[in-house]
Tab-separated table of C-alpha atoms and ligand atoms in Angstrom:
chain	number	residue	atom	x	y	z
A	1	UNK	CA	0.000	0.000	0.000
A	2	UNK	CA	1.055	3.501	-0.687
A	3	UNK	CA	2.372	5.346	2.315
A	4	UNK	CA	0.062	8.157	3.421
A	5	UNK	CA	0.381	11.316	5.440
A	6	UNK	CA	-0.298	10.654	9.089
A	7	UNK	CA	-2.585	13.645	9.397
A	8	UNK	CA	-4.034	16.488	7.443
A	9	UNK	CA	-1.916	19.081	9.166
A	10	UNK	CA	1.020	16.880	8.337
A	11	UNK	CA	0.192	17.210	4.670
A	12	UNK	CA	-0.527	20.928	4.738
A	13	UNK	CA	2.708	21.549	6.585
A	14	UNK	CA	4.751	19.382	4.263
A	15	UNK	CA	3.187	20.936	1.172
A	16	UNK	CA	3.689	24.358	2.692
A	17	UNK	CA	7.204	23.209	3.483
A	18	UNK	CA	7.751	22.547	-0.190
A	19	UNK	CA	6.230	25.865	-1.149
A	20	UNK	CA	7.942	27.981	1.480
A	21	UNK	CA	11.608	28.139	0.729
A	22	UNK	CA	14.252	30.264	-0.855
A	23	UNK	CA	11.589	31.420	-3.286
A	24	UNK	CA	9.892	33.330	-0.492
A	25	UNK	CA	12.816	34.355	1.666
A	26	UNK	CA	15.492	35.020	-0.892
A	27	UNK	CA	13.889	35.417	-4.307
A	28	UNK	CA	10.686	37.303	-3.601
A	29	UNK	CA	12.283	40.245	-1.745
A	30	UNK	CA	15.048	40.715	-4.276
A	31	UNK	CA	12.780	40.459	-7.299
A	32	UNK	CA	10.469	42.989	-5.665
A	33	UNK	CA	13.479	45.251	-5.358
A	34	UNK	CA	14.632	44.717	-8.912
A	35	UNK	CA	11.180	45.181	-10.380
A	36	UNK	CA	10.388	48.442	-8.698
A	37	UNK	CA	8.134	47.360	-5.839
A	38	UNK	CA	4.379	47.943	-5.595
A	39	UNK	CA	3.217	47.085	-9.100
A	40	UNK	CA	5.076	43.791	-9.002
A	41	UNK	CA	3.684	42.974	-5.558
A	42	UNK	CA	0.142	43.794	-6.700
A	43	UNK	CA	0.424	41.610	-9.785
A	44	UNK	CA	1.920	38.852	-7.703
A	45	UNK	CA	-1.036	38.864	-5.326
A	46	UNK	CA	-3.506	38.943	-8.182
A	47	UNK	CA	-1.871	35.952	-9.836
A	48	UNK	CA	-1.776	33.948	-6.611
A	49	UNK	CA	-5.506	34.392	-6.254
A	50	UNK	CA	-6.617	33.925	-9.853
A	51	UNK	CA	-4.070	31.428	-11.081
A	52	UNK	CA	-2.097	29.950	-8.190
A	53	UNK	CA	-4.982	28.816	-6.032
A	54	UNK	CA	-7.053	27.192	-8.809
A	55	UNK	CA	-3.967	25.346	-10.035
A	56	UNK	CA	-3.069	24.256	-6.526
A	57	UNK	CA	-6.484	22.668	-6.180
A	58	UNK	CA	-6.140	21.087	-9.617
A	59	UNK	CA	-2.753	19.610	-8.770
A	60	UNK	CA	-3.517	18.047	-5.398
A	61	UNK	CA	-6.862	16.757	-6.620
A	62	UNK	CA	-5.236	15.156	-9.630
A	63	UNK	CA	-2.597	13.552	-7.410
A	64	UNK	CA	-5.091	12.148	-4.950
A	65	UNK	CA	-7.367	10.871	-7.692
A	66	UNK	CA	-4.670	8.906	-9.460
A	67	UNK	CA	-2.612	8.054	-6.361
A	68	UNK	CA	0.410	8.346	-8.605
A	69	UNK	CA	3.345	10.686	-8.868
A	70	UNK	CA	3.430	13.191	-11.692
A	71	UNK	CA	4.540	11.080	-14.660
A	72	UNK	CA	2.311	8.134	-13.839
A	73	UNK	CA	-0.584	10.429	-13.021
A	74	UNK	CA	-0.666	11.953	-16.498
A	75	UNK	CA	0.013	8.635	-18.176
A	76	UNK	CA	-2.773	6.873	-16.307
A	77	UNK	CA	-5.350	9.222	-17.826
A	78	UNK	CA	-3.818	9.634	-21.271
A	79	UNK	CA	-0.650	8.182	-22.721
A	80	UNK	CA	-0.203	11.197	-24.937
A	81	UNK	CA	0.137	13.418	-21.892
A	82	UNK	CA	2.924	11.458	-20.266
A	83	UNK	CA	5.438	13.916	-21.688
A	84	UNK	CA	4.248	16.562	-19.219
A	85	UNK	CA	5.467	14.314	-16.455
A	86	UNK	CA	8.822	13.998	-18.176
A	87	UNK	CA	9.012	17.770	-18.522
A	88	UNK	CA	8.414	18.066	-14.790
A	89	UNK	CA	11.235	15.702	-13.970
A	90	UNK	CA	13.644	17.637	-16.183
A	91	UNK	CA	12.511	20.891	-14.626
A	92	UNK	CA	13.305	19.529	-11.173
A	93	UNK	CA	16.898	18.890	-12.225
A	94	UNK	CA	17.336	22.460	-13.431
A	95	UNK	CA	15.746	24.090	-10.409
A	96	UNK	CA	17.768	22.066	-7.959
A	97	UNK	CA	20.932	22.801	-9.880
A	98	UNK	CA	20.729	26.503	-9.033
A	99	UNK	CA	18.664	26.138	-5.865
A	100	UNK	CA	21.588	24.230	-4.407
A	101	UNK	CA	23.901	27.108	-5.268
A	102	UNK	CA	21.832	29.391	-3.076
A	103	UNK	CA	21.406	26.644	-0.488
A	104	UNK	CA	25.190	26.593	-0.361
A	105	UNK	CA	25.281	30.349	0.254
A	106	UNK	CA	22.945	29.806	3.197
A	107	UNK	CA	25.314	27.223	4.650
A	108	UNK	CA	28.217	29.582	4.200
A	109	UNK	CA	26.333	32.353	5.962
A	110	UNK	CA	25.370	30.051	8.785
A	111	UNK	CA	29.024	29.309	9.293
A	112	UNK	CA	29.897	33.005	9.119
A	113	UNK	CA	27.141	33.821	11.622
A	114	UNK	CA	28.452	31.181	13.996
A	115	UNK	CA	31.874	32.767	13.823
A	116	UNK	CA	30.410	36.192	14.507
A	117	UNK	CA	31.493	37.644	11.181
A	118	UNK	CA	28.190	39.280	10.327
A	119	UNK	CA	27.898	41.576	13.295
A	120	UNK	CA	27.868	44.954	11.562
A	121	UNK	CA	25.484	47.421	9.977
A	122	UNK	CA	28.132	48.706	7.611
A	123	UNK	CA	26.863	48.177	4.035
A	124	UNK	CA	30.375	48.104	2.606
A	125	UNK	CA	31.464	45.347	4.957
A	126	UNK	CA	28.373	43.220	4.353
A	127	UNK	CA	28.664	43.639	0.624
A	128	UNK	CA	32.283	42.573	0.853
A	129	UNK	CA	31.340	39.375	2.696
A	130	UNK	CA	29.011	38.448	-0.137
A	131	UNK	CA	31.404	39.295	-2.926
A	132	UNK	CA	34.201	37.408	-1.211
A	133	UNK	CA	32.009	34.344	-1.194
A	134	UNK	CA	31.248	34.776	-4.878
A	135	UNK	CA	34.942	35.135	-5.585
A	136	UNK	CA	35.767	31.786	-4.079
A	137	UNK	CA	34.914	28.895	-6.402
A	138	UNK	CA	36.110	26.150	-4.079
A	139	UNK	CA	33.938	27.313	-1.202
A	140	UNK	CA	30.931	27.778	-3.443
A	141	UNK	CA	31.169	24.278	-4.793
A	142	UNK	CA	31.881	22.692	-1.415
A	143	UNK	CA	28.904	24.329	0.231
A	144	UNK	CA	26.683	23.484	-2.711
A	145	UNK	CA	27.809	19.890	-2.408
A	146	UNK	CA	27.033	19.803	1.311
A	147	UNK	CA	23.587	21.236	0.674
A	148	UNK	CA	22.793	18.527	-1.858
A	149	UNK	CA	24.215	15.883	0.411
A	150	UNK	CA	21.934	16.928	3.271
A	151	UNK	CA	18.980	16.882	0.875
A	152	UNK	CA	19.894	13.386	-0.213
A	153	UNK	CA	20.294	12.087	3.308
A	154	UNK	CA	16.872	13.387	4.328
A	155	UNK	CA	15.171	11.958	1.275
A	156	UNK	CA	16.658	8.540	1.884
A	157	UNK	CA	15.199	8.635	5.385
A	158	UNK	CA	11.653	8.162	4.023
A	159	UNK	CA	8.699	10.402	3.448
A	160	UNK	CA	6.873	10.679	6.694
A	161	UNK	CA	9.706	10.524	9.147
A	162	UNK	CA	11.979	12.926	7.355
A	163	UNK	CA	9.693	15.629	6.093
A	164	UNK	CA	6.695	15.686	8.307
A	165	UNK	CA	8.221	15.586	11.754
A	166	UNK	CA	10.673	18.350	11.163
A	167	UNK	CA	8.137	20.581	9.360
A	168	UNK	CA	5.905	20.650	12.378
A	169	UNK	CA	8.510	22.350	14.475
A	170	UNK	CA	10.540	24.403	12.044
A	171	UNK	CA	7.845	26.061	9.966
A	172	UNK	CA	6.130	27.793	12.868
A	173	UNK	CA	9.521	28.778	14.265
A	174	UNK	CA	10.488	30.363	10.962
A	175	UNK	CA	7.210	32.226	10.800
A	176	UNK	CA	7.691	33.631	14.277
A	177	UNK	CA	11.263	34.691	13.698
A	178	UNK	CA	10.346	36.417	10.442
A	179	UNK	CA	7.708	38.417	12.262
A	180	UNK	CA	10.268	39.502	14.828
A	181	UNK	CA	12.676	40.601	12.105
A	182	UNK	CA	9.899	42.402	10.243
A	183	UNK	CA	8.938	44.311	13.386
A	184	UNK	CA	12.539	45.349	13.901
A	185	UNK	CA	12.920	46.317	10.280
A	186	UNK	CA	9.728	48.363	10.363
A	187	UNK	CA	10.842	50.295	13.417
A	188	UNK	CA	14.132	51.347	11.861
A	189	UNK	CA	14.491	54.968	10.993
A	190	UNK	CA	13.425	55.673	7.427
A	191	UNK	CA	11.622	52.374	7.015
A	192	UNK	CA	8.435	54.061	5.829
A	193	UNK	CA	9.983	54.567	2.462
A	194	UNK	CA	10.273	50.807	2.160
A	195	UNK	CA	6.595	50.382	2.994
A	196	UNK	CA	5.670	52.881	0.339
A	197	UNK	CA	7.897	51.096	-2.136
A	198	UNK	CA	6.143	47.808	-1.394
A	199	UNK	CA	2.544	48.850	-1.209
A	200	UNK	CA	1.934	51.829	-3.442
A	201	UNK	CA	1.709	50.291	-6.871
A	202	UNK	CA	2.450	52.533	-9.793
A	203	UNK	CA	0.208	50.892	-12.364
A	204	UNK	CA	1.924	52.639	-15.226
A	205	UNK	CA	4.888	50.385	-14.453
A	206	UNK	CA	2.984	47.268	-15.467
A	207	UNK	CA	4.578	45.849	-18.576
A	208	UNK	CA	4.449	42.405	-20.195
A	209	UNK	CA	7.870	41.711	-18.708
A	210	UNK	CA	6.752	42.619	-15.225
A	211	UNK	CA	3.728	40.327	-15.535
A	212	UNK	CA	5.986	37.574	-16.810
A	213	UNK	CA	8.325	37.823	-13.828
A	214	UNK	CA	5.477	38.034	-11.338
A	215	UNK	CA	3.777	34.968	-12.759
A	216	UNK	CA	6.977	32.938	-12.923
A	217	UNK	CA	7.597	33.854	-9.309
A	218	UNK	CA	4.102	32.673	-8.320
A	219	UNK	CA	4.722	29.249	-9.846
A	220	UNK	CA	8.177	29.029	-8.364
A	221	UNK	CA	7.045	30.057	-4.929
A	222	UNK	CA	3.983	27.797	-4.845
A	223	UNK	CA	5.942	24.837	-6.261
A	224	UNK	CA	3.468	24.606	-9.112
A	225	UNK	CA	4.094	23.401	-12.628
A	226	UNK	CA	6.451	20.517	-12.052
A	227	UNK	CA	4.282	18.041	-10.283
A	228	UNK	CA	5.422	18.469	-6.695
A	229	UNK	CA	1.876	19.113	-5.568
A	230	UNK	CA	0.541	16.267	-7.711
A	231	UNK	CA	3.037	13.943	-6.097
A	232	UNK	CA	2.265	15.186	-2.583
A	233	UNK	CA	-1.469	14.953	-3.273
A	234	UNK	CA	-0.999	11.328	-4.214
A	235	UNK	CA	-0.083	10.541	-0.639
A	236	UNK	CA	-3.327	12.039	0.645
A	237	UNK	CA	-6.136	10.210	2.270
A	238	UNK	CA	-9.680	10.513	0.862
A	239	UNK	CA	-10.925	12.249	3.984
A	240	UNK	CA	-8.839	15.366	3.537
A	241	UNK	CA	-10.635	18.547	2.490
A	242	UNK	CA	-8.777	19.494	-0.671
A	243	UNK	CA	-10.354	22.897	-1.086
A	244	UNK	CA	-9.245	23.984	2.324
A	245	UNK	CA	-5.714	22.753	1.661
A	246	UNK	CA	-5.586	24.496	-1.709
A	247	UNK	CA	-6.451	27.767	-0.022
A	248	UNK	CA	-4.282	27.325	3.052
A	249	UNK	CA	-1.044	26.443	1.271
A	250	UNK	CA	-0.953	29.508	-1.011
A	251	UNK	CA	-2.092	31.717	1.866
A	252	UNK	CA	0.715	30.535	4.095
A	253	UNK	CA	3.213	30.768	1.285
A	254	UNK	CA	2.176	34.282	0.339
A	255	UNK	CA	2.150	35.399	3.946
A	256	UNK	CA	5.721	34.220	4.340
A	257	UNK	CA	6.801	35.965	1.137
A	258	UNK	CA	5.197	39.225	2.219
A	259	UNK	CA	6.656	39.079	5.710
A	260	UNK	CA	10.055	38.308	4.231
A	261	UNK	CA	9.708	41.385	2.037
A	262	UNK	CA	8.631	43.417	5.068
A	263	UNK	CA	11.682	42.185	6.928
A	264	UNK	CA	14.040	43.073	4.098
A	265	UNK	CA	12.872	46.025	2.018
A	266	UNK	CA	12.351	48.627	4.762
A	267	UNK	CA	15.823	47.817	6.063
A	268	UNK	CA	17.244	48.211	2.571
A	269	UNK	CA	15.994	51.787	2.555
A	270	UNK	CA	16.845	52.500	6.147
A	271	UNK	CA	20.476	51.341	5.927
A	272	UNK	CA	21.024	52.674	2.465
A	273	UNK	CA	21.434	49.424	0.543
A	274	UNK	CA	20.440	49.119	-3.096
A	275	UNK	CA	16.825	48.119	-3.818
A	276	UNK	CA	17.969	46.643	-7.112
A	277	UNK	CA	20.786	44.773	-5.399
A	278	UNK	CA	19.798	41.423	-6.904
A	279	UNK	CA	20.421	37.922	-5.586
A	280	UNK	CA	22.614	39.125	-2.721
A	281	UNK	CA	19.877	41.166	-1.070
A	282	UNK	CA	18.814	38.836	1.719
A	283	UNK	CA	22.397	37.972	2.567
A	284	UNK	CA	23.582	41.545	2.619
A	285	UNK	CA	20.636	43.298	4.250
A	286	UNK	CA	19.329	41.001	6.958
A	287	UNK	CA	22.600	40.712	8.898
A	288	UNK	CA	22.433	44.491	9.320
A	289	UNK	CA	18.948	44.201	10.789
A	290	UNK	CA	20.198	41.593	13.243
A	291	UNK	CA	23.211	43.662	14.155
A	292	UNK	CA	20.851	46.455	15.130
A	293	UNK	CA	18.732	44.438	17.542
A	294	UNK	CA	19.213	42.946	20.995
A	295	UNK	CA	20.426	39.347	20.899
A	296	UNK	CA	21.039	39.873	17.207
A	297	UNK	CA	24.010	37.527	17.302
A	298	UNK	CA	21.813	34.699	18.454
A	299	UNK	CA	18.960	35.540	16.120
A	300	UNK	CA	21.161	35.674	13.061
A	301	UNK	CA	22.324	32.111	13.692
A	302	UNK	CA	18.789	30.935	14.320
A	303	UNK	CA	17.662	32.712	11.171
A	304	UNK	CA	20.110	30.964	8.892
A	305	UNK	CA	19.294	27.629	10.507
A	306	UNK	CA	15.634	28.167	9.704
A	307	UNK	CA	16.320	29.417	6.178
A	308	UNK	CA	18.398	26.321	5.655
A	309	UNK	CA	15.540	24.221	6.880
A	310	UNK	CA	13.016	25.960	4.641
A	311	UNK	CA	15.334	25.462	1.688
A	312	UNK	CA	15.722	21.786	2.515
A	313	UNK	CA	11.996	21.080	2.778
A	314	UNK	CA	11.756	22.531	-0.726
A	315	UNK	CA	14.771	20.787	-2.174
A	316	UNK	CA	13.642	17.413	-0.881
A	317	UNK	CA	10.307	17.902	-2.614
A	318	UNK	CA	12.070	18.444	-5.922
A	319	UNK	CA	14.363	15.482	-5.488
A	320	UNK	CA	11.347	13.378	-4.530
A	321	UNK	CA	9.666	14.090	-7.875
A	322	UNK	CA	12.658	12.854	-9.821
A	323	UNK	CA	13.157	9.805	-7.630
A	324	UNK	CA	9.544	8.717	-7.757
A	325	UNK	CA	9.745	8.871	-11.535
A	326	UNK	CA	12.710	6.528	-11.712
A	327	UNK	CA	11.288	4.225	-9.053
A	328	UNK	CA	7.696	4.054	-10.312
A	329	UNK	CA	8.355	4.149	-14.040
A	330	UNK	CA	11.787	2.683	-14.527
A	331	UNK	CA	11.723	0.296	-11.574
A	332	UNK	CA	15.036	1.607	-10.307
A	333	UNK	CA	15.928	1.109	-6.708
A	334	UNK	CA	15.069	4.075	-4.563
A	335	UNK	CA	18.466	4.402	-2.996
A	336	UNK	CA	20.582	4.136	-6.099
A	337	UNK	CA	18.335	6.456	-8.111
A	338	UNK	CA	18.449	9.053	-5.340
A	339	UNK	CA	22.222	8.967	-5.348
A	340	UNK	CA	22.596	9.049	-9.123
A	341	UNK	CA	20.140	11.923	-9.497
A	342	UNK	CA	21.920	13.927	-6.832
A	343	UNK	CA	25.243	13.432	-8.557
A	344	UNK	CA	23.767	14.560	-11.863
A	345	UNK	CA	22.287	17.653	-10.239
A	346	UNK	CA	25.571	18.455	-8.573
A	347	UNK	CA	27.376	18.292	-11.897
A	348	UNK	CA	24.767	20.531	-13.507
A	349	UNK	CA	24.963	22.860	-10.535
A	350	UNK	CA	28.687	23.527	-10.653
A	351	UNK	CA	28.521	25.845	-13.675
A	352	UNK	CA	25.575	27.658	-12.044
A	353	UNK	CA	27.726	28.443	-9.032
A	354	UNK	CA	30.753	29.323	-11.107
A	355	UNK	CA	28.815	31.496	-13.513
A	356	UNK	CA	28.494	34.138	-10.838
A	357	UNK	CA	32.227	34.048	-10.147
A	358	UNK	CA	33.301	34.445	-13.699
A	359	UNK	CA	30.354	36.367	-15.088
A	360	UNK	CA	30.200	36.811	-18.838
A	361	UNK	CA	33.073	34.429	-19.484
A	362	UNK	CA	32.956	30.697	-19.846
A	363	UNK	CA	29.693	30.183	-18.003
A	364	UNK	CA	27.180	32.220	-19.863
A	365	UNK	CA	25.075	31.833	-22.948
A	366	UNK	CA	24.071	34.979	-24.780
A	367	UNK	CA	23.338	37.616	-22.165
A	368	UNK	CA	22.529	35.068	-19.456
A	369	UNK	CA	24.856	33.532	-16.904
A	370	UNK	CA	24.199	29.830	-16.381
A	371	UNK	CA	22.660	30.742	-13.020
A	372	UNK	CA	20.179	33.123	-14.675
A	373	UNK	CA	19.672	30.698	-17.495
A	374	UNK	CA	18.524	27.939	-15.117
A	375	UNK	CA	16.387	30.425	-13.223
A	376	UNK	CA	14.610	31.805	-16.290
A	377	UNK	CA	14.421	28.444	-18.009
A	378	UNK	CA	12.573	27.007	-15.020
A	379	UNK	CA	10.392	29.856	-13.679
A	380	UNK	CA	9.463	31.423	-16.972
A	381	UNK	CA	9.593	28.538	-19.401
A	382	UNK	CA	9.266	25.086	-17.831
A	383	UNK	CA	7.062	25.885	-14.845
A	384	UNK	CA	4.881	28.213	-16.859
A	385	UNK	CA	4.527	25.581	-19.568
A	386	UNK	CA	3.808	22.941	-16.921
A	387	UNK	CA	1.166	25.141	-15.337
A	388	UNK	CA	-0.430	25.845	-18.703
A	389	UNK	CA	-0.557	22.162	-19.577
A	390	UNK	CA	-1.914	21.279	-16.141
A	391	UNK	CA	-4.820	23.665	-16.601
A	392	UNK	CA	-5.579	22.366	-20.081
A	393	UNK	CA	-5.350	18.817	-18.880
A	394	UNK	CA	-7.667	19.268	-15.898
A	395	UNK	CA	-10.027	21.577	-17.767
A	396	UNK	CA	-10.325	19.647	-20.992
A	397	UNK	CA	-8.980	16.114	-20.631
A	398	UNK	CA	-9.716	14.983	-17.096
A	399	UNK	CA	-12.660	17.443	-17.004
A	400	UNK	CA	-13.654	19.566	-14.014
A	401	UNK	CA	-16.683	17.322	-13.279
A	402	UNK	CA	-14.397	14.419	-12.508
A	403	UNK	CA	-12.098	16.576	-10.449
A	404	UNK	CA	-15.056	17.964	-8.523
A	405	UNK	CA	-16.234	14.456	-7.795
A	406	UNK	CA	-12.825	13.713	-6.305
A	407	UNK	CA	-12.903	16.938	-4.335
A	408	UNK	CA	-16.315	16.111	-2.930
A	409	UNK	CA	-15.259	12.565	-2.062
A	410	UNK	CA	-14.184	13.853	1.328
A	411	UNK	CA	-17.835	14.565	2.058
A	412	UNK	CA	-17.770	18.312	1.464
A	413	UNK	CA	-19.900	20.368	-0.851
A	414	UNK	CA	-17.631	22.445	-3.106
A	415	UNK	CA	-19.544	25.696	-3.271
A	416	UNK	CA	-17.259	27.418	-5.736
A	417	UNK	CA	-17.254	24.488	-8.141
A	418	UNK	CA	-18.623	26.570	-11.014
A	419	UNK	CA	-16.204	29.404	-10.494
A	420	UNK	CA	-13.296	27.026	-10.267
A	421	UNK	CA	-14.345	25.180	-13.447
A	422	UNK	CA	-14.504	28.438	-15.360
A	423	UNK	CA	-11.130	29.498	-14.022
A	424	UNK	CA	-9.413	26.249	-14.837
A	425	UNK	CA	-10.986	25.893	-18.286
A	426	UNK	CA	-10.703	29.450	-19.550
A	427	UNK	CA	-9.142	32.122	-17.378
A	428	UNK	CA	-6.058	30.233	-16.227
A	429	UNK	CA	-5.015	28.735	-19.566
A	430	UNK	CA	-5.584	31.943	-21.492
A	431	UNK	CA	-3.820	34.093	-18.900
A	432	UNK	CA	-0.872	31.740	-18.661
A	433	UNK	CA	-0.634	31.330	-22.421
A	434	UNK	CA	-0.327	35.070	-22.984
A	435	UNK	CA	2.552	35.189	-20.537
A	436	UNK	CA	4.063	32.056	-21.987
A	437	UNK	CA	4.346	33.552	-25.456
A	438	UNK	CA	6.051	36.569	-23.967
A	439	UNK	CA	8.414	34.294	-22.029
A	440	UNK	CA	9.491	32.301	-25.052
A	441	UNK	CA	10.234	35.443	-27.012
A	442	UNK	CA	12.198	36.983	-24.152
A	443	UNK	CA	14.108	33.834	-23.416
A	444	UNK	CA	15.169	33.216	-26.970
A	445	UNK	CA	16.209	36.784	-27.521
A	446	UNK	CA	18.242	36.751	-24.273
A	447	UNK	CA	20.081	33.682	-25.496
A	448	UNK	CA	20.891	35.329	-28.792
A	449	UNK	CA	21.862	38.692	-27.387
B	501	LIG	N1	8.637	26.709	-3.861
B	501	LIG	C1	9.968	26.520	-3.383
B	501	LIG	C2	10.490	27.853	-2.888
B	501	LIG	O1	9.783	28.803	-2.874
B	501	LIG	C3	10.866	25.934	-4.407
B	501	LIG	C4	10.324	24.675	-4.973
B	501	LIG	C5	10.228	23.483	-4.355
B	501	LIG	C6	9.762	24.504	-6.237
B	501	LIG	N2	9.632	22.584	-5.169
B	501	LIG	C7	9.347	23.187	-6.325
B	501	LIG	C8	9.561	25.369	-7.261
B	501	LIG	C9	8.715	22.737	-7.457
B	501	LIG	C10	8.939	24.896	-8.402
B	501	LIG	C11	8.513	23.614	-8.496
B	501	LIG	O2	11.610	27.956	-2.514
């Protein structure tokens, strides 16, 4: 029999654990900064509601109905759709390849926090710490390796024991600590400017590119479009209320992203960092916030422990998708496939790490470093394609009626069934397709530039 989640909260926490990760803590704040703030945030929220939530429900329902992981799930309904599952597995490799780069940075910062090297509010010093890390290929690769190794070890420990137990403790702790940091950040002098930046959208700034980045970020942050939620849904028991879960997970995820932005952006303005800083933002800004609060030296260590944990609950979910493919479809052994996949990801990940050291040299294609290439290829191309295909599949192949039947199998009456059907059949696919066309054009022209 297929292993199942021991409780509903266990599932919601583990799914939220997959969703909440570096996407919320690291990527959301810095992309808000790079994309000019309010308008991006507003679009992000709109997309979570109109596109993220309906797809979340579609994915976990599909998983529970078929009781299979992503590849098998598609194949069991229609052989012709099995390729979507394959796309998902490939996407997992690419995300993890650069996710582990950043996971490695987190490990490095944890080590630096433990040695008390982050105790300053001096922007120049904190920027130097980050650039020193980027200038050191050996360290980058070692830490990336350790991050992947930890991921592997957890995954080999089994689903329930590894993921669920730890999520129950760490997720609430992370939430609490983020609130504390946000409060500190908001009480810094000059923080109001950060609030304005975040919450006063300038709608004239909305461009196709902005919409493309916001939507890619929604999929990335919610772990949608590569079958993680299908796979997790497949471990669910028939009694679980899917609608509630599909609302709770995006709500939690979005709350964490917003609080992370509230912890970071006001401090960026207050300390005089760059809003358009880019991928270093979390690492450069938050230590300054800690340095300016009581017990900051303890909190900064705790913070990087929890970020590491959040990153791991996400990375294990990606590794799990790939493993379940090789185990279910190719009849590989779980252990050996886990190890082989991790090695492959590590090899793919090395150029991602190095591409930031030696920008615009060996490790870039067109105008994109390998790191950016993996990022854009996944968020804007593969996940967006996966999300589009998921909506078409549920809306037109599996059919909403069948999904609704599965949803109502837990004994609930799905009041918004009509609204959801319309969203999944028309609004979501059309909305995503418009963005997708934009993404393909952008991506190809960036490669040729
Ligand atoms: N959502 C995670 C984050 O925000 C990353 C992640 C885990 C992911 N699994 C995924 C992204 C599957 C896309 C698809 O950090």
